[in-house]
Structure formats: C-alpha cells, structure tokens
Tab-separated table of C-alpha atoms in Angstrom:
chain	number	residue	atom	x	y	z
A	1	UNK	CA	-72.167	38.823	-147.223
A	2	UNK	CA	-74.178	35.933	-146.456
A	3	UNK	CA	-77.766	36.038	-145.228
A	4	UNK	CA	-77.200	34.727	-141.480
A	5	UNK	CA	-74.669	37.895	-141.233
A	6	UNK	CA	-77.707	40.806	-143.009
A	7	UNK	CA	-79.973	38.840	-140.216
A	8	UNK	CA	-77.605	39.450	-137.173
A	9	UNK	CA	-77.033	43.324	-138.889
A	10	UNK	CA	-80.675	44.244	-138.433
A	11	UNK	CA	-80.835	42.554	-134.797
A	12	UNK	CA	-78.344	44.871	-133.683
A	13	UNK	CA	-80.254	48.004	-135.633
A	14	UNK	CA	-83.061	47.261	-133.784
A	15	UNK	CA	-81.551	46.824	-130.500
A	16	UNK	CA	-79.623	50.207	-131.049
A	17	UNK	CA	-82.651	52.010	-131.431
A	18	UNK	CA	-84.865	50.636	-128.588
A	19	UNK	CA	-81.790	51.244	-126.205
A	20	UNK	CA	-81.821	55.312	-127.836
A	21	UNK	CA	-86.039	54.858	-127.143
A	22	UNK	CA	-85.538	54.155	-123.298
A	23	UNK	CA	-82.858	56.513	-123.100
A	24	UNK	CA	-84.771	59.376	-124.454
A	25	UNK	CA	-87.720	58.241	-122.699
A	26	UNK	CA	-85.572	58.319	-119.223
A	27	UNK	CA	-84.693	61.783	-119.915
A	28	UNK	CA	-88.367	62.852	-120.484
A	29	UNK	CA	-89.700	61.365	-116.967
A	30	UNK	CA	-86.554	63.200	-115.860
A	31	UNK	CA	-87.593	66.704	-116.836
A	32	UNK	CA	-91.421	66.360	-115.834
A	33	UNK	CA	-90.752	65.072	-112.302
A	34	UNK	CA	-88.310	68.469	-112.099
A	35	UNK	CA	-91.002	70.308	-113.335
A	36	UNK	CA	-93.802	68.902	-110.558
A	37	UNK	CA	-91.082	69.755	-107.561
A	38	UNK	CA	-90.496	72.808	-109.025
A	39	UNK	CA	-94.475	73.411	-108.845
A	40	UNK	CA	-94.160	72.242	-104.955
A	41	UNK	CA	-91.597	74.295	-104.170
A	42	UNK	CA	-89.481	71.635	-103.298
A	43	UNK	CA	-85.940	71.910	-104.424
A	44	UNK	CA	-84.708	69.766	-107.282
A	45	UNK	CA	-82.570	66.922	-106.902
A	46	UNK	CA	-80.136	67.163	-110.021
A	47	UNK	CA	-76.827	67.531	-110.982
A	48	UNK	CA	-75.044	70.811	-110.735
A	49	UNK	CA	-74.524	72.691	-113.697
A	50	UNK	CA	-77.494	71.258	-115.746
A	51	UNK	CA	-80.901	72.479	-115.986
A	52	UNK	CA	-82.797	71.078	-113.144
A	53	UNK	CA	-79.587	71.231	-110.468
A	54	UNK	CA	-80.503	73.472	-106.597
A	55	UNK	CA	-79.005	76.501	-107.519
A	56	UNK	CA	-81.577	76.532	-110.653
A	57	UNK	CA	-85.080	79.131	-110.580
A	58	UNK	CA	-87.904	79.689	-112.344
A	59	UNK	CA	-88.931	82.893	-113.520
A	60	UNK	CA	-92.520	83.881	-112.729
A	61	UNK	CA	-94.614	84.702	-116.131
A	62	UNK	CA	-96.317	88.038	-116.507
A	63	UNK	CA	-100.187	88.426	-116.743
A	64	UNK	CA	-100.789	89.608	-120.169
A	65	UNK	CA	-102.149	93.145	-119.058
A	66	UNK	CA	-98.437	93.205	-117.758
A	67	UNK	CA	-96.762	92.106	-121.158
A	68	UNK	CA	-98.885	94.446	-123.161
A	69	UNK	CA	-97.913	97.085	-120.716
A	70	UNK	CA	-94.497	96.741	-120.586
A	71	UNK	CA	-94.388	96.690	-125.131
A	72	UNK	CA	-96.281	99.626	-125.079
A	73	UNK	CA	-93.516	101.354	-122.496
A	74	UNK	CA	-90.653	99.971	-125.055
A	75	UNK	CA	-92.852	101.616	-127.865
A	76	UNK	CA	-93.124	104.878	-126.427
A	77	UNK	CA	-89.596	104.420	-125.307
A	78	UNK	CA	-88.602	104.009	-128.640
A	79	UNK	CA	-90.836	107.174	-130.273
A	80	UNK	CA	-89.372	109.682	-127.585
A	81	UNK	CA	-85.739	108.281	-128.531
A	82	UNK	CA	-86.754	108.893	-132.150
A	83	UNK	CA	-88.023	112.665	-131.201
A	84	UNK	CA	-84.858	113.226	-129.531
A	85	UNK	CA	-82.873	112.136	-132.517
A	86	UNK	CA	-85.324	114.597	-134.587
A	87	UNK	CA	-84.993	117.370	-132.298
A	88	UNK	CA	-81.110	116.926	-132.928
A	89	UNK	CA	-81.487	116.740	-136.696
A	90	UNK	CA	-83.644	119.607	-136.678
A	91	UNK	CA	-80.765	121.843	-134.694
A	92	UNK	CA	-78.186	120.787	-137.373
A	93	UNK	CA	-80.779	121.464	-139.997
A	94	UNK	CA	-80.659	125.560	-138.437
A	95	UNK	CA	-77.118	125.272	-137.944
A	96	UNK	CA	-76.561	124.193	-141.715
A	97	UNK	CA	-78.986	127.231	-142.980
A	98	UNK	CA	-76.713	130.054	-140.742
A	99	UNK	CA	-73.936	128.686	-142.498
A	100	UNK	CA	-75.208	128.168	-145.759
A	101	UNK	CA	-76.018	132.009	-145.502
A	102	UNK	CA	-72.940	133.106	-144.534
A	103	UNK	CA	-71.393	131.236	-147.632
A	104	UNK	CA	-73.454	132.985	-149.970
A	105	UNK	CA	-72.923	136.146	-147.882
A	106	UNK	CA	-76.208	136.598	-147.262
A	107	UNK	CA	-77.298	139.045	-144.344
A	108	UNK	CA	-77.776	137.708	-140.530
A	109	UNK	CA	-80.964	139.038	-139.862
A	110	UNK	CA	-82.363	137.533	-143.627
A	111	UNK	CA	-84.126	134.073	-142.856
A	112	UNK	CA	-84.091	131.547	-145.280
A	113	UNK	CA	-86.763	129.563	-146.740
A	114	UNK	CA	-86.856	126.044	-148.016
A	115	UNK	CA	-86.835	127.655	-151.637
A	116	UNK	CA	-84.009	129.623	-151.213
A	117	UNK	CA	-81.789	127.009	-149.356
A	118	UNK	CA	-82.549	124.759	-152.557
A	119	UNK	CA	-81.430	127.340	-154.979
A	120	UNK	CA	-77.898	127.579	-153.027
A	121	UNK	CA	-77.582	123.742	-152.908
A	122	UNK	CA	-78.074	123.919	-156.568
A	123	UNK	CA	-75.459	126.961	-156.599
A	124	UNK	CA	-72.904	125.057	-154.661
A	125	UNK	CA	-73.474	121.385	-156.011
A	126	UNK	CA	-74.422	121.362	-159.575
A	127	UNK	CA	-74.898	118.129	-160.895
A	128	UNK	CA	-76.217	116.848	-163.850
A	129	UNK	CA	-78.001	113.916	-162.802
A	130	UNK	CA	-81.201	113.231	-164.682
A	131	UNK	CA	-82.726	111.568	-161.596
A	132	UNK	CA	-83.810	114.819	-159.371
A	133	UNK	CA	-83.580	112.423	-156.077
A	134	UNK	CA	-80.244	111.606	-156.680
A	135	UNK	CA	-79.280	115.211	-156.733
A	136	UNK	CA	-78.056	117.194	-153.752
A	137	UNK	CA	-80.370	118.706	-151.548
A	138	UNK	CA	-81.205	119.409	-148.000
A	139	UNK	CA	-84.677	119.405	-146.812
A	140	UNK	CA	-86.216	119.877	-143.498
A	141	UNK	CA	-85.943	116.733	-140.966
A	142	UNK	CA	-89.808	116.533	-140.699
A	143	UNK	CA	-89.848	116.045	-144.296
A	144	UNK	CA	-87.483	112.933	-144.401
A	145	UNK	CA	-88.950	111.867	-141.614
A	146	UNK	CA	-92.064	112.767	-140.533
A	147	UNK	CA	-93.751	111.844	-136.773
A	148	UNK	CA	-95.556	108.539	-136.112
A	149	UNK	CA	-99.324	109.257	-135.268
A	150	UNK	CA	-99.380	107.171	-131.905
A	151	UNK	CA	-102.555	105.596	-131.737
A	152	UNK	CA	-105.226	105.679	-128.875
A	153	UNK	CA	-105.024	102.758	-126.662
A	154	UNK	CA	-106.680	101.637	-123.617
A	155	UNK	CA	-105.205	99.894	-120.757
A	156	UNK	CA	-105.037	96.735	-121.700
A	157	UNK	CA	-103.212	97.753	-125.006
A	158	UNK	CA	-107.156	97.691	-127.308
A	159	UNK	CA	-107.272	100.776	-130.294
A	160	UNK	CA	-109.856	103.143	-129.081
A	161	UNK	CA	-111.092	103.136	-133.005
A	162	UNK	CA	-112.969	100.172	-133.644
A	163	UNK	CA	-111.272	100.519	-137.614
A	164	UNK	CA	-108.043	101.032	-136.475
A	165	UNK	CA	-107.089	97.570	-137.878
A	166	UNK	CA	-108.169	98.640	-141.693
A	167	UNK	CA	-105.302	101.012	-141.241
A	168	UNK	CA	-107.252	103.991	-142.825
A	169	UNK	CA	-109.665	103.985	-139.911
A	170	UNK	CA	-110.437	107.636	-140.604
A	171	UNK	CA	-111.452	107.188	-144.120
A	172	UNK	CA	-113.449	104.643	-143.922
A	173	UNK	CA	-115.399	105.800	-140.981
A	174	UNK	CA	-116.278	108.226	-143.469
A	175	UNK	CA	-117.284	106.049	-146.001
A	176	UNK	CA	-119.586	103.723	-143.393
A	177	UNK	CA	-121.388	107.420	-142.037
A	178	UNK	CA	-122.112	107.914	-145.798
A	179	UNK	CA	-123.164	104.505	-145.991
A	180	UNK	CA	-125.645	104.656	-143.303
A	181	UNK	CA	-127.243	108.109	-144.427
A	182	UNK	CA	-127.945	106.703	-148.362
A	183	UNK	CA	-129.573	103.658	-146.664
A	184	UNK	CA	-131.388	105.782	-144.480
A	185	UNK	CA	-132.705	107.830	-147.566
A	186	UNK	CA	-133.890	104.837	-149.510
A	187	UNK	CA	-136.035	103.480	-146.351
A	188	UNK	CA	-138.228	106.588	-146.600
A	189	UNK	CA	-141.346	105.634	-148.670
A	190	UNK	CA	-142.827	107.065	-151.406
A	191	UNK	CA	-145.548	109.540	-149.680
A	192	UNK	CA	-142.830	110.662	-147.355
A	193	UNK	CA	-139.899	111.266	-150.323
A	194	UNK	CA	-142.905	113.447	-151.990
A	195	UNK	CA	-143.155	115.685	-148.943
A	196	UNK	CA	-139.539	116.534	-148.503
A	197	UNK	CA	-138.891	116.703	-151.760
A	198	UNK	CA	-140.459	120.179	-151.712
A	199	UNK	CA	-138.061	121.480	-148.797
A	200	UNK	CA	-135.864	122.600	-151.207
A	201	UNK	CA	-135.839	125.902	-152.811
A	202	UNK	CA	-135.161	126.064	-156.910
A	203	UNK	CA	-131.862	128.416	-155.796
A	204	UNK	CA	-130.410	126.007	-153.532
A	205	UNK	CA	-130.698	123.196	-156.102
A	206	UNK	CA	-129.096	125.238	-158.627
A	207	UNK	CA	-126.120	126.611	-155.875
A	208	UNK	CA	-125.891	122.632	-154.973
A	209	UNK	CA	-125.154	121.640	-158.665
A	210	UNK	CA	-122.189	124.574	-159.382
A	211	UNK	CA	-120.004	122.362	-157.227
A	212	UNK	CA	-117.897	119.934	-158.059
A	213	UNK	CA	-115.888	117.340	-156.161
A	214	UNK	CA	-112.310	117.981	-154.624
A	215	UNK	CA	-109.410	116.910	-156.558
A	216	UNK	CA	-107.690	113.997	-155.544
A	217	UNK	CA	-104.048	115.659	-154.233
A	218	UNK	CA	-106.572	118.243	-151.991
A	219	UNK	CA	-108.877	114.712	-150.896
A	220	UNK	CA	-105.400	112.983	-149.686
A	221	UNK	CA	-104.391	115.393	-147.683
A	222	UNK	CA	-107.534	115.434	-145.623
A	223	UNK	CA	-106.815	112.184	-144.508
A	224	UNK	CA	-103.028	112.441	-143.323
A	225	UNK	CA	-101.000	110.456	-142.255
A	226	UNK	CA	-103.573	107.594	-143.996
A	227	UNK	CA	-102.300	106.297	-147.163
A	228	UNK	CA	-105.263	107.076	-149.713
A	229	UNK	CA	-104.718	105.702	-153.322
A	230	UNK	CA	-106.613	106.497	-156.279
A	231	UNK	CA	-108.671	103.372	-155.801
A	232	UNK	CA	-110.179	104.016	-152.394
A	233	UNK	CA	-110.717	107.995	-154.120
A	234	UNK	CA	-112.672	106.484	-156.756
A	235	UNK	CA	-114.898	104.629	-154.326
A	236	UNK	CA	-115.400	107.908	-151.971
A	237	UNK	CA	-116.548	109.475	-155.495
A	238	UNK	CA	-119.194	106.347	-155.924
A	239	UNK	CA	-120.571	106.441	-152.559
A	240	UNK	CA	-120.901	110.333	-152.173
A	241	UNK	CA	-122.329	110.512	-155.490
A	242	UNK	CA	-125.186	108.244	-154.868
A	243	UNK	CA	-125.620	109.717	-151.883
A	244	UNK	CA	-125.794	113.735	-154.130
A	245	UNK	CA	-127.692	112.330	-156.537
A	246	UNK	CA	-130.461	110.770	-154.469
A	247	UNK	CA	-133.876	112.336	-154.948
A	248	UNK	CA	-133.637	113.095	-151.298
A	249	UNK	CA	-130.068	113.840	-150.869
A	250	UNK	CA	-130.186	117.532	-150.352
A	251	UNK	CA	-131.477	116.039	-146.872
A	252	UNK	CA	-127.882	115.709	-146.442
A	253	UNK	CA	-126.374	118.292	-148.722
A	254	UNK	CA	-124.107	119.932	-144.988
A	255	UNK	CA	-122.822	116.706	-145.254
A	256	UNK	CA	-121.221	116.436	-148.395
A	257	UNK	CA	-120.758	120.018	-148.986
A	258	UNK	CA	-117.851	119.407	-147.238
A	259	UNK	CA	-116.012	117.867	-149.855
A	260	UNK	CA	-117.351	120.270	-152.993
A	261	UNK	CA	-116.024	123.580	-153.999
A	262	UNK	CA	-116.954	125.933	-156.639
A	263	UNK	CA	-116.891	124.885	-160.182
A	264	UNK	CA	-114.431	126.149	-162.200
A	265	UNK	CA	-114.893	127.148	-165.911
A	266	UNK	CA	-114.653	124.369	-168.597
A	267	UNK	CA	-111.323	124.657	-170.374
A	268	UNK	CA	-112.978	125.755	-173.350
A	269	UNK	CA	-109.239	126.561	-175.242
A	270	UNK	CA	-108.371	129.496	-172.947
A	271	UNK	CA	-107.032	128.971	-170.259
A	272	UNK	CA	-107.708	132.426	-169.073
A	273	UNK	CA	-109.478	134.906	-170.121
A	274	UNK	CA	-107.126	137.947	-171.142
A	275	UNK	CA	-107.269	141.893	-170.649
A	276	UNK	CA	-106.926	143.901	-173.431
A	277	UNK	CA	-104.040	146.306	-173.291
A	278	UNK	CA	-103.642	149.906	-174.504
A	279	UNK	CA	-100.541	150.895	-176.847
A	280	UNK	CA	-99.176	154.027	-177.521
A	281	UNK	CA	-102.075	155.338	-179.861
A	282	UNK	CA	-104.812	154.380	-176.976
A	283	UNK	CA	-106.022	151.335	-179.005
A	284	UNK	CA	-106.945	147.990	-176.730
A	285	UNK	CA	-105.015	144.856	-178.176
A	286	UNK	CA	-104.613	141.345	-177.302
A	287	UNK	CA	-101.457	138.933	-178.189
A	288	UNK	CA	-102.673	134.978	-178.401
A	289	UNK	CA	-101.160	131.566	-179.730
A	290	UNK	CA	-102.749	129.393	-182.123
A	291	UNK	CA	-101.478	125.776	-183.055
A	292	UNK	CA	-102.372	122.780	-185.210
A	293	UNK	CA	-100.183	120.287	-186.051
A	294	UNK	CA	-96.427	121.791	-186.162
A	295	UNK	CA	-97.706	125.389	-187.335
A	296	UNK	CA	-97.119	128.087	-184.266
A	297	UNK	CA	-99.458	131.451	-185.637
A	298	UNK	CA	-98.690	134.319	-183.174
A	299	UNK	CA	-101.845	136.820	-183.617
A	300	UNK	CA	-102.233	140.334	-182.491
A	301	UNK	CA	-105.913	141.555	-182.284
A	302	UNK	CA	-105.948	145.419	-182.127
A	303	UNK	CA	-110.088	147.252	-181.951
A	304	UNK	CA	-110.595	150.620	-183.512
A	305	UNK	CA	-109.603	149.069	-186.650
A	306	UNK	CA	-110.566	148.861	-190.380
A	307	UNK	CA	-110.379	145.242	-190.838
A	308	UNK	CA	-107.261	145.268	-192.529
A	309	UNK	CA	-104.906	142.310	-192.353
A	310	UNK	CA	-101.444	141.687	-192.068
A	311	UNK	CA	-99.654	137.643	-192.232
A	312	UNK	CA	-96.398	137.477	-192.219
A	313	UNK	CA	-96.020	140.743	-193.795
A	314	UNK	CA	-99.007	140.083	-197.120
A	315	UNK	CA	-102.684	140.659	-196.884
A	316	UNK	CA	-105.198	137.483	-197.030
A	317	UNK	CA	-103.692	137.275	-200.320
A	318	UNK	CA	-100.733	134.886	-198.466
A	319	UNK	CA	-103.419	132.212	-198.776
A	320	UNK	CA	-103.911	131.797	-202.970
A	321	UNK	CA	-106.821	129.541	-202.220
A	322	UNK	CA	-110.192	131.147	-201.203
A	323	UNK	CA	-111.219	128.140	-198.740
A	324	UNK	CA	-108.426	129.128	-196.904
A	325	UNK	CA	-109.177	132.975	-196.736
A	326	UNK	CA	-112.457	131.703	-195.431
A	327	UNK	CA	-111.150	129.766	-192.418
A	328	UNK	CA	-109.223	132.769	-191.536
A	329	UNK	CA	-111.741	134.961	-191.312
A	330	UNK	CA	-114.679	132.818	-189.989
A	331	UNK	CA	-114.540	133.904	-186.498
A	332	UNK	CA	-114.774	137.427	-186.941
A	333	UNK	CA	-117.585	136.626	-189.636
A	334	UNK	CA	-119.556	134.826	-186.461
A	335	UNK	CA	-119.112	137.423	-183.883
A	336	UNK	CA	-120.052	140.104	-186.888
A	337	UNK	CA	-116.926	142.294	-186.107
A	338	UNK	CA	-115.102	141.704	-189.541
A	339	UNK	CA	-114.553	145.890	-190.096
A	340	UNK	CA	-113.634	146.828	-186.587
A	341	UNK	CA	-110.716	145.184	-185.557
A	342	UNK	CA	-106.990	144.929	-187.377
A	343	UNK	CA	-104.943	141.304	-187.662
A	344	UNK	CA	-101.465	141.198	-187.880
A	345	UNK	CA	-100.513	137.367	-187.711
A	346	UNK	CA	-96.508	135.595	-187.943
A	347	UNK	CA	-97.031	132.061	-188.476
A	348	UNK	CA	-94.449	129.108	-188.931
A	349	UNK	CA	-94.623	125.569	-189.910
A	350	UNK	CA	-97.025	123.024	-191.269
A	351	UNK	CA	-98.541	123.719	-194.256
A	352	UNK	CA	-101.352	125.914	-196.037
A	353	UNK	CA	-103.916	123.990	-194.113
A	354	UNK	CA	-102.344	123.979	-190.568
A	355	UNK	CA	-101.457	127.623	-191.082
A	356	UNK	CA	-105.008	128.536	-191.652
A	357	UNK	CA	-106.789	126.543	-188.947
A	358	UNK	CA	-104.108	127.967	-186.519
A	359	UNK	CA	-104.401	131.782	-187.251
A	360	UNK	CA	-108.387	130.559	-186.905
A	361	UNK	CA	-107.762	129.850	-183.199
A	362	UNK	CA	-105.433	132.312	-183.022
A	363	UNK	CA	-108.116	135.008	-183.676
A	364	UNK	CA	-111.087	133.370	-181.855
A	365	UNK	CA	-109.242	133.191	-178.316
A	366	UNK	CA	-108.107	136.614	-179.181
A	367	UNK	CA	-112.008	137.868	-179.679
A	368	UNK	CA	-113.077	136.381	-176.711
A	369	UNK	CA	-111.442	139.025	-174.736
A	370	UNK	CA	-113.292	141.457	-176.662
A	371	UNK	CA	-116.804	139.995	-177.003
A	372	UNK	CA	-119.188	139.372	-174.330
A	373	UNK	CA	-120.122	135.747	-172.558
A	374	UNK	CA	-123.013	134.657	-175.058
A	375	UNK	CA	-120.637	135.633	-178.325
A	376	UNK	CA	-117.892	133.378	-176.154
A	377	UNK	CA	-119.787	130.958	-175.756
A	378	UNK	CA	-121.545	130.739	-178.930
A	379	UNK	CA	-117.772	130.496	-180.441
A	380	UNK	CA	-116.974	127.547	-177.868
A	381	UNK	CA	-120.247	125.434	-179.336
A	382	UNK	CA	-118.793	125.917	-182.659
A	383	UNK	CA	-115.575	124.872	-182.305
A	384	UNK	CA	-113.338	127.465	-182.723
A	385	UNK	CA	-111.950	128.115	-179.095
A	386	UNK	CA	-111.014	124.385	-179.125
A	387	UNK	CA	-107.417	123.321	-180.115
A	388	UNK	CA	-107.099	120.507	-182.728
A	389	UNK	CA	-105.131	117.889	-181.093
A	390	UNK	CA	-104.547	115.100	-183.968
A	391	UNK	CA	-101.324	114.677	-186.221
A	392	UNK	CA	-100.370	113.374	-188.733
A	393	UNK	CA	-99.506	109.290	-188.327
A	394	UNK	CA	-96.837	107.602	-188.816
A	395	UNK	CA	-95.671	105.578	-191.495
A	396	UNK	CA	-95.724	101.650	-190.685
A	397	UNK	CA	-92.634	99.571	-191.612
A	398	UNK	CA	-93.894	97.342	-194.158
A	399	UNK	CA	-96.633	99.516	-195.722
A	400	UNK	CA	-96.062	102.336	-198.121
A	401	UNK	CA	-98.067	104.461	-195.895
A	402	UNK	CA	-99.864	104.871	-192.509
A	403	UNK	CA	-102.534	102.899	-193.411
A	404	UNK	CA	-102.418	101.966	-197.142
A	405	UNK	CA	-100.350	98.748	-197.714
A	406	UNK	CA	-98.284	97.937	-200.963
A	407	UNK	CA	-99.985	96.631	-203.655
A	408	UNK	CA	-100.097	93.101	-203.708
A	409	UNK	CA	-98.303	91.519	-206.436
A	410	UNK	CA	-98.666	88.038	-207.617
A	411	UNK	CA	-95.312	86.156	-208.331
C-alpha cells in the first residue's frame, strides 16, 4: 500500500468520526430542548413512539419525607408478611406435636415439651451422623427464626437512639454511662475524695468485694437481640472494673451491682462438698475419686473406726516402700484423725507412684466432708484437695526420649 493511499485512509477516519461527533451532538440539543418544553408545559414536538413524542409524561418525583415514608410502609409490609408466615409455622409446629403424640401413643391431655418432642425425633429418626445439626429435629419456629426488633423511628425515617448506627446501641450506651461516672470520679480533688471516702461502712466494703462479675453466656443475654462477642465482654470487664476499683467507686456501687452476683467457692478439688451417709451399722461414710496420671483409686472413708486399712484387699503393706505408705497416710496425719476413721481403697492403673498420690486425694476430698472449714482449708493450702494435672510426655521422633536426644556419634 503506498503512502498517498495510508494518507487518503486516515482522511476518511477522521471525517467518519467528526460526522458521528455532530450526530451525537444533534441528538444531545435534541433531548435538552424536550426537557425545557417539558418544564413549560408545552407539549413536545417528536416522533411517535420515541421518548420525547405527545403522548409521552413525566412522572412527578417524591419529596424525600415521602420516599422514606413509603420504604418504611414496604418494611413493615414485609415484617407483618413475615409474622403471618410465623404464625402459620407456629400452627404446623402444634399440629406436628398432636401427632407426634399420638404416634408414640401418648395421652391427649399430656402436653409435650421441647425435650420430650426431641427424644421422639430421636426415637423415630435415628441417625448416626456425627454432626448434631445435620441430624433430625424439630424445634420451635421462634427458634429458627426469631422476630426482628423494629427499631424506633421518627417521621422522617431518623433512629430515635442516637447509637443505633453502632448496631449494639444498647451496650454501648452502657459502656459511655460508665464512662462518664469514672470521669466524674477522677475530677473530684483530693480534700473532697478524703471526705467521702469515709461514707462507707467496713461491712459494706467487705459485702462489695464477695461479688464477682457475671459470666459471659448470663452478660449476652442481657443485651438481646445485640450481638455481644467476647471482645466487647472483655472491654465491659475493663471499664466496670476501673470504675469498682476506684477509691471512690462505692459512690457508684447501685450501679454496677447490677452486673455482680455472689461469689462462688474456689474449685479447690471438690466440686461439692459431700454428706456423709449412714450404712447398716449406723456408721457415717463417704465414697470419693482420686486420679493422677492413668491411676483411678476409688476410696471409701467410714468414722467410728480404728484406723485400719484396706487397698485392694492388703493393708499399707500393698506399698513395699515406706515413702509411699507416707503419702497415703499424710492427710489423715494433718487433720490428726489417723485412729478414727477406716480406708478401704480399689485402685487401677499407673504405677506405685500414681497409685499413691491418687488414694492421697482420694482420702483428703473424702475428709473434707468430715472436718470442719479451717481443717478444709488448711488441706487446700497444702495441696492435697488439688488434682495433679501433668502426664507423662511423649516421646519425640528422632530422640530416644521426650527430651533426651541420642548420643551423638562421630563418623
């Protein structure tokens, strides 16, 4: 191709694309003088058919109080449909229990809870799925799917709540009043903190620091339907405990009393204190557990005794070594009560060592329902109502033991 011919080519690009320029332009002036007689209510000349022609209107816009009004009416629209659909679920949901009842021939006039309708689902479907949610089962409608919380608007569609857009507006309304109170508390000077300082009685100090904080599960459910995770419970925990243990915080001590309760007892190795029971020859006895590593010692602890002893069917003499008679015995040496109560132990597993130091808490949890609070807790400090929880470690591939490598060689 020669270069007169590439000349005339891009001549006739360039006239191609002014005459698509004007066009489009054309089209433009077009559409805005439409637009200014549509504004003068003067009918539009244009062709029929096309945007622009007589027959052709223009809808009025709405104000935007009206659009907000009218999405708020399709919202609520759409919640009432939703609470008709429940209401429907919920009568299939009764419907479903009369005949689940009848199938199990259970009487008319017995009403079923959620317990019992699970049990008959797991009756009449067993399955042995390891997932539990992939299971059958047949739970209320409200718990599938529970209500929307429709919040508080005004008119012109604005949340009431000035947090509502932190979409935990409740919780951290919360955590701003506590906010405001601990600054409060640190503007008071020093001559004024000295002065109410003394308001407080020595009793309501003490009462103040037997509580502890709510769990987290309990804290959650304060708060429904607000999502609360772990994190924002850890900062409530923060905040409120600056706020407790401010020099001046029993100022506000109605205020965060709301989220203490009592103190429960330290899991000291018992996780309940026992009641002694009487057997045929009016003796008191207790039955406990003891454990360390893989040994199991079952101990029965029965008062009115001679100190005599009985494991797995020998005297302390099961245990050749004296050490271990020692350990044995140690708790009853403590609490001073080695003559007055019999020990009859079966213990499995482990060896000599984890045998002992299992009949050892085997026997101390079994004297604490015996001995008084300052012999309990005198056996806590030393150790012996507290399980043992280590093991024995593994071997690691490529050492001869848990920790000790080969010895090196040199080749």
């Amino acid at each position: 191709m020669s270069f007169t011919t590439l000349r005339l080519y891009r001549h006739l690009n360039l006239l191609q694309f002014a005459t698509s320029e004007s066009t489009y332009n054309r089209r433009a002036l077009f559409h805005q003088s439409h637009c200014c007689q549509q504004n003068k209510n003067v009918p539009a000349q244009g062709r029929d058919g096309l945007v622009g022609s007589e027959t052709s209107t223009v809808p009025k816009a709405f104000s935007r109080t009206q659009m907000i009004t009218r999405s708020m009416e399709r919202f609520i629209k759409h919640l009432q449909g939703e609470e008709l659909k429940r209401q429907r679920d919920i009568a299939e949901y009764e419907l479903g229990k009369r005949h689940l009842a009848n199938m199990m021939g259970l009487d008319e006039g017995q009403e079923m809870t959620q317990e019992d309708v699970k049990k008959c689902i797991e009756y009449l479907f067993p399955s042995g799925l390891f997932n539990k949610q992939a299971r059958p089962m047949m739970e209320h409608p409200l718990v599938l799917r529970p209500r929307v919380q429709i919040a508080e608007h005004d008119e012109e569609g604005r949340p009431k709540h000035y947090l509502h857009y932190t979409m935990k507006p409740t919780f951290y309304e919360l955590l701003h009043k506590a906010a405001v109170k601990y600054e409060r508390l640190k503007g008071f000077d020093g001559g004024q903190e000295g002065n109410l300082s003394v308001n407080t009685t020595a009793s309501e100090e003490i009462e103040f620091e037997m509580l502890e904080w709510i769990p987290y599960a309990e804290f959650k459910d304060l708060f429904k339907p607000e999502k609360i995770s772990e994190a924002d419970y850890k900062r409530f925990l923060t905040l409120f405990s600056r706020l407790r243990e401010h020099p001046l915080g029993h100022m506000e001590c109605d205020f965060v009393k709301t989220f203490l309760r009592v103190r429960q007892a330290a899991d000291s190795g018992e996780k309940k204190k026992l009641l002694p029971i009487k057997d045929e020859d009016g003796r008191l006895f207790v039955i406990e557990r003891g454990f360390k590593k893989t040994a199991k010692a079952y101990v029965s602890l029965k008062n009115n005794g001679s100190g005599q002893w009985n494991i797995n069917g020998k005297d302390l003499t099961y245990f050749e070594d004296v050490l271990y008679r020692q350990v044995v015995m140690w708790p009853l040496q403590l609490c001073n009560v080695i003559d007055r109560y019999d020990v009859s132990v079966r213990v499995t597993g482990s060896g000599i060592s984890g045998q002992a130091q299992a009949i050892r808490l085997g026997v101390s949890r079994c004297l604490s329902a015996f001995m008084s609070q300052e012999l309990v807790e005198k056996m806590r400090i030393a150790g012996l109502l507290t399980r043992d929880p280590r093991r024995r470690e593994r071997k690691k591939p490529g050492q001869e033991k848990a920790r000790k490598p080969f010895t090196w060689l040199r080749r």
